[in-house]
Amino acid sequence: MYAEPGIIEKILRESGDTWAVVGLSNNRRRAAYGVAEVLRRYGKRVVPVHPKAEAVGGEQGYASLGDVPFPVDVVDVFVRSELAGAVADEAVSVGAKAVWFQLGVVDEAAYERTRTAGLDMVMDRCPAIEIPRLSTGGGLR
């Protein structure tokens, strides 16, 4: 398991409500789109980060984390594992509080670098699965 005990709940409840979703586009068939909808439903601001920099769900998109002109609390990563480490490093450089690698996204070296830099991190998990689990135990909000 790629999350220390309590980290999932801490990220979802305490790390902040501005989530940059790297890999989010208007393609409704992609998992990132569905997860973004769940995050919004639970009160998170979802900022799309995608090379096309297109708006998604009424929120302006950005080509990279470095282009986002305001603080991002959590970086949710929907890119292939071989690209995810660079995104985690960028999350550290922009001052995010946490990084979340989606199901199937695994980079153990990036996990260690991110944790060493002081950020909370979850890897190979999905917030759209974890949020309802927390919600039944007292709610996210």
C-alpha positions as a printed NumPy array, in Angstrom:
array([[  0.   ,   0.   ,   0.   ],
       [  1.352,   3.369,  -0.986],
       [ -0.016,   5.59 ,   1.766],
       [  0.985,   5.903,   5.378],
       [ -1.865,   5.299,   7.847],
       [ -4.156,   8.299,   8.047],
       [ -2.671,  10.095,   5.019],
       [ -5.656,   9.491,   2.737],
       [ -8.04 ,  11.001,   5.269],
       [ -5.645,  13.869,   6.002],
       [ -5.356,  14.769,   2.314],
       [ -9.099,  14.572,   1.729],
       [-10.148,  16.418,   4.886],
       [ -7.294,  18.771,   5.774],
       [ -4.951,  19.473,   2.866],
       [ -7.188,  22.064,   1.218],
       [ -9.87 ,  22.298,  -1.404],
       [ -7.945,  23.35 ,  -4.535],
       [ -7.028,  20.258,  -6.525],
       [ -5.034,  20.4  ,  -9.749],
       [ -5.956,  17.363, -11.825],
       [ -3.072,  16.667, -14.199],
       [ -4.366,  14.975, -17.329],
       [ -7.922,  16.36 , -17.058],
       [ -9.565,  17.248, -20.365],
       [-13.131,  17.453, -21.665],
       [-13.014,  13.817, -22.747],
       [-15.88 ,  12.397, -20.676],
       [-14.716,   8.832, -21.376],
       [-11.476,   9.325, -19.446],
       [-11.287,   8.42 , -15.766],
       [ -9.939,  11.885, -14.899],
       [-13.222,  13.462, -15.964],
       [-15.31 ,  11.23 , -13.683],
       [-12.97 ,  11.674, -10.732],
       [-13.051,  15.449, -11.206],
       [-16.855,  15.324, -11.033],
       [-16.69 ,  13.422,  -7.73 ],
       [-14.171,  15.89 ,  -6.311],
       [-16.438,  18.806,  -7.274],
       [-19.468,  17.094,  -5.758],
       [-17.598,  16.946,  -2.462],
       [-16.689,  20.626,  -2.493],
       [-13.256,  20.587,  -4.118],
       [-12.199,  23.2  ,  -6.664],
       [-10.843,  21.243,  -9.635],
       [ -8.216,  22.941, -11.794],
       [ -7.509,  21.171, -15.098],
       [ -3.841,  20.766, -16.056],
       [ -3.396,  19.425, -19.568],
       [ -1.199,  20.381, -22.544],
       [ -4.314,  21.735, -24.337],
       [ -5.018,  24.074, -21.371],
       [ -8.732,  23.793, -22.049],
       [-11.42 ,  24.834, -19.588],
       [-13.229,  21.918, -17.96 ],
       [-16.315,  22.222, -15.796],
       [-16.18 ,  26.002, -15.992],
       [-12.636,  26.154, -14.607],
       [ -9.793,  27.591, -16.692],
       [ -7.225,  24.996, -17.708],
       [ -3.438,  25.355, -17.628],
       [ -0.719,  23.64 , -19.638],
       [  1.413,  22.899, -16.552],
       [  1.336,  23.25 , -12.783],
       [  3.795,  26.122, -13.08 ],
       [  1.242,  28.046, -15.162],
       [ -1.434,  27.972, -12.442],
       [ -1.451,  31.543, -11.039],
       [ -2.717,  30.658,  -7.563],
       [ -1.813,  28.125,  -4.858],
       [ -2.726,  24.482,  -5.436],
       [ -3.276,  22.293,  -2.388],
       [ -3.34 ,  18.801,  -3.902],
       [ -2.017,  17.545,  -7.246],
       [ -3.983,  14.549,  -8.563],
       [ -1.974,  12.788, -11.277],
       [ -3.562,  11.008, -14.271],
       [ -0.487,  10.411, -16.427],
       [  1.525,   7.284, -17.186],
       [  3.867,   6.131, -14.437],
       [  6.974,   7.048, -16.441],
       [  5.774,  10.692, -16.58 ],
       [  4.409,  10.931, -13.051],
       [  7.721,  11.591, -11.282],
       [  8.231,  14.849, -13.172],
       [  4.725,  15.94 , -12.175],
       [  5.447,  15.125,  -8.529],
       [  8.654,  17.158,  -8.709],
       [  6.707,  20.073, -10.191],
       [  4.136,  19.767,  -7.39 ],
       [  6.961,  20.167,  -4.887],
       [  8.31 ,  23.204,  -6.735],
       [  4.922,  24.992,  -6.823],
       [  4.363,  24.456,  -3.096],
       [  1.54 ,  21.907,  -3.136],
       [  0.727,  20.21 ,   0.16 ],
       [  0.046,  16.759,  -1.261],
       [  0.364,  14.588,  -4.359],
       [ -2.042,  11.825,  -5.321],
       [ -1.073,   9.276,  -7.993],
       [ -4.162,   7.592,  -9.419],
       [ -4.825,   3.857,  -9.706],
       [ -2.099,   2.233, -11.772],
       [  0.268,   5.207, -11.474],
       [  3.333,   3.998,  -9.56 ],
       [  6.779,   5.558,  -9.202],
       [  8.409,   4.564,  -5.939],
       [ 11.373,   6.934,  -6.397],
       [  8.966,   9.862,  -6.908],
       [  7.042,   8.754,  -3.822],
       [ 10.217,   8.88 ,  -1.732],
       [ 11.342,  12.247,  -3.188],
       [  7.943,  13.784,  -2.565],
       [  7.718,  12.5  ,   1.015],
       [ 11.316,  13.646,   1.69 ],
       [ 10.33 ,  17.124,   0.449],
       [  7.639,  17.187,   3.155],
       [  4.517,  16.59 ,   1.082],
       [  1.88 ,  14.018,   1.866],
       [  1.518,  11.439,  -0.881],
       [ -0.756,   8.621,  -1.939],
       [  0.041,   6.335,  -4.848],
       [ -2.043,   3.794,  -6.81 ],
       [ -5.326,   4.865,  -5.177],
       [ -8.376,   6.873,  -6.285],
       [ -9.997,   9.705,  -4.328],
       [-13.351,   8.93 ,  -5.983],
       [-13.227,   5.552,  -4.226],
       [-11.826,   6.869,  -0.944],
       [-14.153,   9.88 ,  -0.478],
       [-17.361,   7.817,  -0.144],
       [-15.62 ,   5.578,   2.378],
       [-14.827,   8.614,   4.527],
       [-18.228,  10.147,   3.959],
       [-19.999,   7.169,   5.523],
       [-17.915,   7.731,   8.633],
       [-18.877,  11.326,   9.321],
       [-18.664,  13.139,   6.022],
       [-16.009,  15.025,   4.177],
       [-17.509,  18.45 ,   4.545]])
